[in-house]
C-alpha positions as a Markdown table, in Angstrom:
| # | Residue | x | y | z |
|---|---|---|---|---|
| 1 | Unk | 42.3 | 8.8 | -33.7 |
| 2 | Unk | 38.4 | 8.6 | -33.3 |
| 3 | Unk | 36.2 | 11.2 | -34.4 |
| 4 | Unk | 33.6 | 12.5 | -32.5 |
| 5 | Unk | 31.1 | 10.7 | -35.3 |
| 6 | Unk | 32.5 | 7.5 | -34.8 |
| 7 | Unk | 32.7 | 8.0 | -31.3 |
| 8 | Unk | 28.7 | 9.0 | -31.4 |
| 9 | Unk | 28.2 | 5.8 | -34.1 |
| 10 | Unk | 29.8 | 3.0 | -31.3 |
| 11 | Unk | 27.2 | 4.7 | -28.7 |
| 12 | Unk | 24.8 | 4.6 | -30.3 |
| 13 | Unk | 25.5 | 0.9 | -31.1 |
| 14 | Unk | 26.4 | 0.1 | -28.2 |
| 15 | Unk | 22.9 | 1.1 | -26.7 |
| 16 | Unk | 21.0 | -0.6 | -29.1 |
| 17 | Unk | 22.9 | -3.7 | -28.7 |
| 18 | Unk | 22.1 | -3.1 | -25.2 |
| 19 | Unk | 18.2 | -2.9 | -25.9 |
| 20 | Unk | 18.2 | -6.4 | -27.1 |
| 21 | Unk | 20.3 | -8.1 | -24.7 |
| 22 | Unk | 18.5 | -6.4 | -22.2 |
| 23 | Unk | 15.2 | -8.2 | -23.0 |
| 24 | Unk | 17.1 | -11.5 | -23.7 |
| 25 | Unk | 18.6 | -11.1 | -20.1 |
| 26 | Unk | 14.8 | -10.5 | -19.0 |
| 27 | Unk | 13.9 | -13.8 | -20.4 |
| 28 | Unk | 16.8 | -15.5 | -19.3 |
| 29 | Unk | 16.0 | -14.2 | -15.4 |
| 30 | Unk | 12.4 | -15.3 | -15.6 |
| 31 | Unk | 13.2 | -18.5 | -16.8 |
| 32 | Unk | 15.6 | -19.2 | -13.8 |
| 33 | Unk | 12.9 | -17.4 | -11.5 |
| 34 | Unk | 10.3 | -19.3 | -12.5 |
| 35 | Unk | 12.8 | -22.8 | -12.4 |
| 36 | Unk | 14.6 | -21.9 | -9.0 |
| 37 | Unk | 13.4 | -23.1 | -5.6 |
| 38 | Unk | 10.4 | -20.5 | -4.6 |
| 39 | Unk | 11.2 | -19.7 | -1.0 |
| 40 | Unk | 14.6 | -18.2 | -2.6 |
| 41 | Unk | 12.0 | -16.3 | -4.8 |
| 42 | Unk | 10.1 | -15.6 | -1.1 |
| 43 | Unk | 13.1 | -14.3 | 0.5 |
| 44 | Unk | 14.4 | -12.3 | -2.9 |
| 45 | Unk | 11.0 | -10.2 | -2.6 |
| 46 | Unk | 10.9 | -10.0 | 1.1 |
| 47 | Unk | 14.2 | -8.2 | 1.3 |
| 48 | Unk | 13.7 | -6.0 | -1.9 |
| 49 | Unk | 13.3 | -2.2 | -0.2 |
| 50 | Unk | 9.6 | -1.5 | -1.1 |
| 51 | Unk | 9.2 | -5.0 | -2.3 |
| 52 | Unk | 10.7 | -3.5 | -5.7 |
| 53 | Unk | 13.8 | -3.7 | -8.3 |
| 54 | Unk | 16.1 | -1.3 | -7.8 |
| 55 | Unk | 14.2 | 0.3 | -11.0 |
| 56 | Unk | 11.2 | 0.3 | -9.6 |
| 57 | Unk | 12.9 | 1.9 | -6.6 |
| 58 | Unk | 14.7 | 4.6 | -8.6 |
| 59 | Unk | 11.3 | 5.4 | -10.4 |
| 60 | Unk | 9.6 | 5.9 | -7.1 |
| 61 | Unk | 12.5 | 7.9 | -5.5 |
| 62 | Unk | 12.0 | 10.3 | -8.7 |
| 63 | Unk | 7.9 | 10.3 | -8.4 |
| 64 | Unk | 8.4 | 11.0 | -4.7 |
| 65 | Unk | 11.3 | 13.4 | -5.9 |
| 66 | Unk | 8.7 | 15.7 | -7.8 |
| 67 | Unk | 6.1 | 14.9 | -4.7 |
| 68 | Unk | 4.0 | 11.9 | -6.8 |
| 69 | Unk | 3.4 | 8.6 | -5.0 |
| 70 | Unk | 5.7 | 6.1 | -6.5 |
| 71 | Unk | 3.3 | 3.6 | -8.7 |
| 72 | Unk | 3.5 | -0.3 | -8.2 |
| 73 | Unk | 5.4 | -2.5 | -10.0 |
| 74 | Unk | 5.8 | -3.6 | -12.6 |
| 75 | Unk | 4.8 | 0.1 | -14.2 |
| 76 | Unk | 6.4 | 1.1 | -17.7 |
| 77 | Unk | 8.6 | 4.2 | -16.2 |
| 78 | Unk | 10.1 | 1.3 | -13.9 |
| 79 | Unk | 10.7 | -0.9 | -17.1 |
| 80 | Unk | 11.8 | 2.1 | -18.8 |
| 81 | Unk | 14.3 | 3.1 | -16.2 |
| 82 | Unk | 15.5 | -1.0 | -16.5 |
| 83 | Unk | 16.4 | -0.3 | -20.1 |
| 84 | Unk | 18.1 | 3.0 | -19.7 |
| 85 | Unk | 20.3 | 1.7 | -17.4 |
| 86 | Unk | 21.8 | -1.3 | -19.0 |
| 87 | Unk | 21.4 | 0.8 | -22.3 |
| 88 | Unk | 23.7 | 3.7 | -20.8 |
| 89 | Unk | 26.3 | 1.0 | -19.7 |
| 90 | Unk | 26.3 | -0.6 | -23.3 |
| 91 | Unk | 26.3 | 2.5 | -25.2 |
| 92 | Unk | 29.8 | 3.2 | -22.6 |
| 93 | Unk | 31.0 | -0.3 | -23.7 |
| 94 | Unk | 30.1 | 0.3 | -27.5 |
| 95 | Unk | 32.4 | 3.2 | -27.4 |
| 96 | Unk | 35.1 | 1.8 | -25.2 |
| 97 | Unk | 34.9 | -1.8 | -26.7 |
| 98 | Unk | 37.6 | -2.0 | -29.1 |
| 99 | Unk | 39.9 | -0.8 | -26.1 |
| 100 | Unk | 39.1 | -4.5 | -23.8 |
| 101 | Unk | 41.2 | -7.2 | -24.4 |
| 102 | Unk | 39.6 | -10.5 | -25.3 |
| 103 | Unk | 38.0 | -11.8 | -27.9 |
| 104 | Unk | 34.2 | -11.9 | -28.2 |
| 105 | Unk | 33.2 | -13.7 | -25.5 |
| 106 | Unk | 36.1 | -12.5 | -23.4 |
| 107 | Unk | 34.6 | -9.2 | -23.7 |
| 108 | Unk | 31.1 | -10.2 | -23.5 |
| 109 | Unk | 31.6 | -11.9 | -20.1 |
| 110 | Unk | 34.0 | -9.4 | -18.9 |
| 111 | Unk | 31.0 | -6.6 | -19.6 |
| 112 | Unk | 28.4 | -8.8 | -17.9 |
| 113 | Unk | 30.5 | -9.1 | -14.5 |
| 114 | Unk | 31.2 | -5.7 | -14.6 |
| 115 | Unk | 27.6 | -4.6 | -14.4 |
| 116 | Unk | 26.7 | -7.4 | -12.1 |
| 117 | Unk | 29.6 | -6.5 | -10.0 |
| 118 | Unk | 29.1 | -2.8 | -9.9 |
| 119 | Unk | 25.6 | -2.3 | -10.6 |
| 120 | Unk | 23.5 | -4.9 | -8.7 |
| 121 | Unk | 26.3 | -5.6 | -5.9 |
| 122 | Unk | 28.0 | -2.1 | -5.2 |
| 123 | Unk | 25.4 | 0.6 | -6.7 |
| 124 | Unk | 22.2 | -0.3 | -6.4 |
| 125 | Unk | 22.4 | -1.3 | -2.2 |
| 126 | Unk | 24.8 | 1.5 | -1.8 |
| 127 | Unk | 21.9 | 3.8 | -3.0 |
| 128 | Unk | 19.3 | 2.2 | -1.1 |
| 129 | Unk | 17.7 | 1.0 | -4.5 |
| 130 | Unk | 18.5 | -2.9 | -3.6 |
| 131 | Unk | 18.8 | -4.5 | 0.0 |
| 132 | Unk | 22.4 | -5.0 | 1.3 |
| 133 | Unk | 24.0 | -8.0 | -0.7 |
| 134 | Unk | 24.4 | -10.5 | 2.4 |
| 135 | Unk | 20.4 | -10.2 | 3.1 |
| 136 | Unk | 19.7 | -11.7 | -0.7 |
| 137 | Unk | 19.6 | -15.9 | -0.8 |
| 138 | Unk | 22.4 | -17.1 | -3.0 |
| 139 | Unk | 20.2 | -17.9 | -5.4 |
| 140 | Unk | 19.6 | -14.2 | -6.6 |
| 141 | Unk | 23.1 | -13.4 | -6.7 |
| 142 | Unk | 23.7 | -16.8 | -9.4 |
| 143 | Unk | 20.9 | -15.9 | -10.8 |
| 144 | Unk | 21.9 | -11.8 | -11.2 |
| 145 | Unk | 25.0 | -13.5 | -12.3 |
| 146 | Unk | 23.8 | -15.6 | -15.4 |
| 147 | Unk | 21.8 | -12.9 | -16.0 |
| 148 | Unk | 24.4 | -10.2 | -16.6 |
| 149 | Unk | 26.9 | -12.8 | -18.2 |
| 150 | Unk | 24.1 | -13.2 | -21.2 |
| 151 | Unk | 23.2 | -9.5 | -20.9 |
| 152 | Unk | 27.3 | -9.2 | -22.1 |
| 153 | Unk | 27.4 | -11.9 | -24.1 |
| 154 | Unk | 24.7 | -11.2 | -26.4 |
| 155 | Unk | 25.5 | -7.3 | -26.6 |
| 156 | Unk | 28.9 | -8.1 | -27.4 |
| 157 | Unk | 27.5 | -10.8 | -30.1 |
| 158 | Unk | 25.3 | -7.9 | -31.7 |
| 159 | Unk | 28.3 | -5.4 | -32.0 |
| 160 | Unk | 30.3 | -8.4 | -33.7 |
| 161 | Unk | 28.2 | -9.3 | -36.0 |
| 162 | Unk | 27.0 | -5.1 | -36.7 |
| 163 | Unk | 30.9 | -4.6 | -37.1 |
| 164 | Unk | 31.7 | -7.7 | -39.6 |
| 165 | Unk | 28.9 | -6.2 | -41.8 |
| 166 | Unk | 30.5 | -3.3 | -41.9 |
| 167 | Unk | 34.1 | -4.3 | -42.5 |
| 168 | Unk | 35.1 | -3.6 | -45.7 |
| 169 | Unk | 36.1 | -6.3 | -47.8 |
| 170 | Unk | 39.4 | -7.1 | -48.8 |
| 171 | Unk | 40.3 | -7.0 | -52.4 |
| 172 | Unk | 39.0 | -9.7 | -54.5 |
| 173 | Unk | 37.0 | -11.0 | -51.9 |
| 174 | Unk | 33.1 | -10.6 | -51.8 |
| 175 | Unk | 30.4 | -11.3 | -49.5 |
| 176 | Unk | 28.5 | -14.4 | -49.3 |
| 177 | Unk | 25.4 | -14.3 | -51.1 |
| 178 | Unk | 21.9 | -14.1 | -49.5 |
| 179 | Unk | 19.8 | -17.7 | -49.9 |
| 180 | Unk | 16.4 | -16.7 | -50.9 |
């Protein structure tokens, strides 16, 4: 059984893993923005509520919450909200991990859909932070798509490689040693 500090360790992990893919996923989406045909990028925007992502639109709905005008985007509380959303869904999967079948990139992928699949398809229009699905070209959903798939790859590729450095070794066998 898991202890509450292991438990707190793999969260902590899995949100820091998270951090990284995150901006890997960033640069992965504005590659494929800035490569993709730009009246999908025209019709992305136009349908976007406010003209935003969703965590630009979550920011706002909290400014407005506390009666502030929500600032434009791209503004570091909407970046900031970005990360602590794919960060809270990592840190889940840090913990949770060991219990998804799959090897590496089996699990890597399966987090990826997951978040695309529940976060930018169910959550976000449900909420009224993204437009409705069906109004988005396909282009955004591939795009969202790739996106998350390296968002769970390369998490899943951090906690890997963070857990076979902290394996212990068997007996009689010794790590490689570092070039210098």
């Amino acid at each position: 059984m898991k202890t509450n500090g292991t438990i707190a360790a793999d969260l902590a992990k899995g949100a820091a893993a998270g951090a990284a893919a995150t901006w890997v996923m960033d640069r992965v989406d504005w590659f494929m923005v800035e490569h993709e045909d730009p009246e999908a990028w025209r019709q992305t925007q136009k349908v976007r509520p406010n003209g935003k992502d969703p965590a630009h639109n979550i920011m706002g709905a909290m400014a407005e919450a506390v009666g502030r005008e929500p600032p434009d985007q791209p503004h570091p509380a909407g970046v900031a909200i970005h990360y602590a959303l794919a960060m809270s869904s990592t840190a889940l999967y840090g913990a949770a991990r060991r219990h998804v079948p799959g090897g590496m990139v089996g699990r890597g992928l399966v987090l990826g859909l997951g978040m695309f699949a529940i976060e930018d398809e169910l959550i976000n229009p449900a909420l009224g932070f993204a437009a409705p699905p069906r109004r988005y070209p396909w282009q955004a959903h591939a795009r969202g798509l790739v996106a998350h798939l390296v968002l769970g790859l390369v998490t899943e590729a951090i906690l890997s490689a963070v857990d076979s450095r902290s394996r212990p070794l068997r007996r009689g066998a010794s790590r490689p040693q570092r070039r210098a």
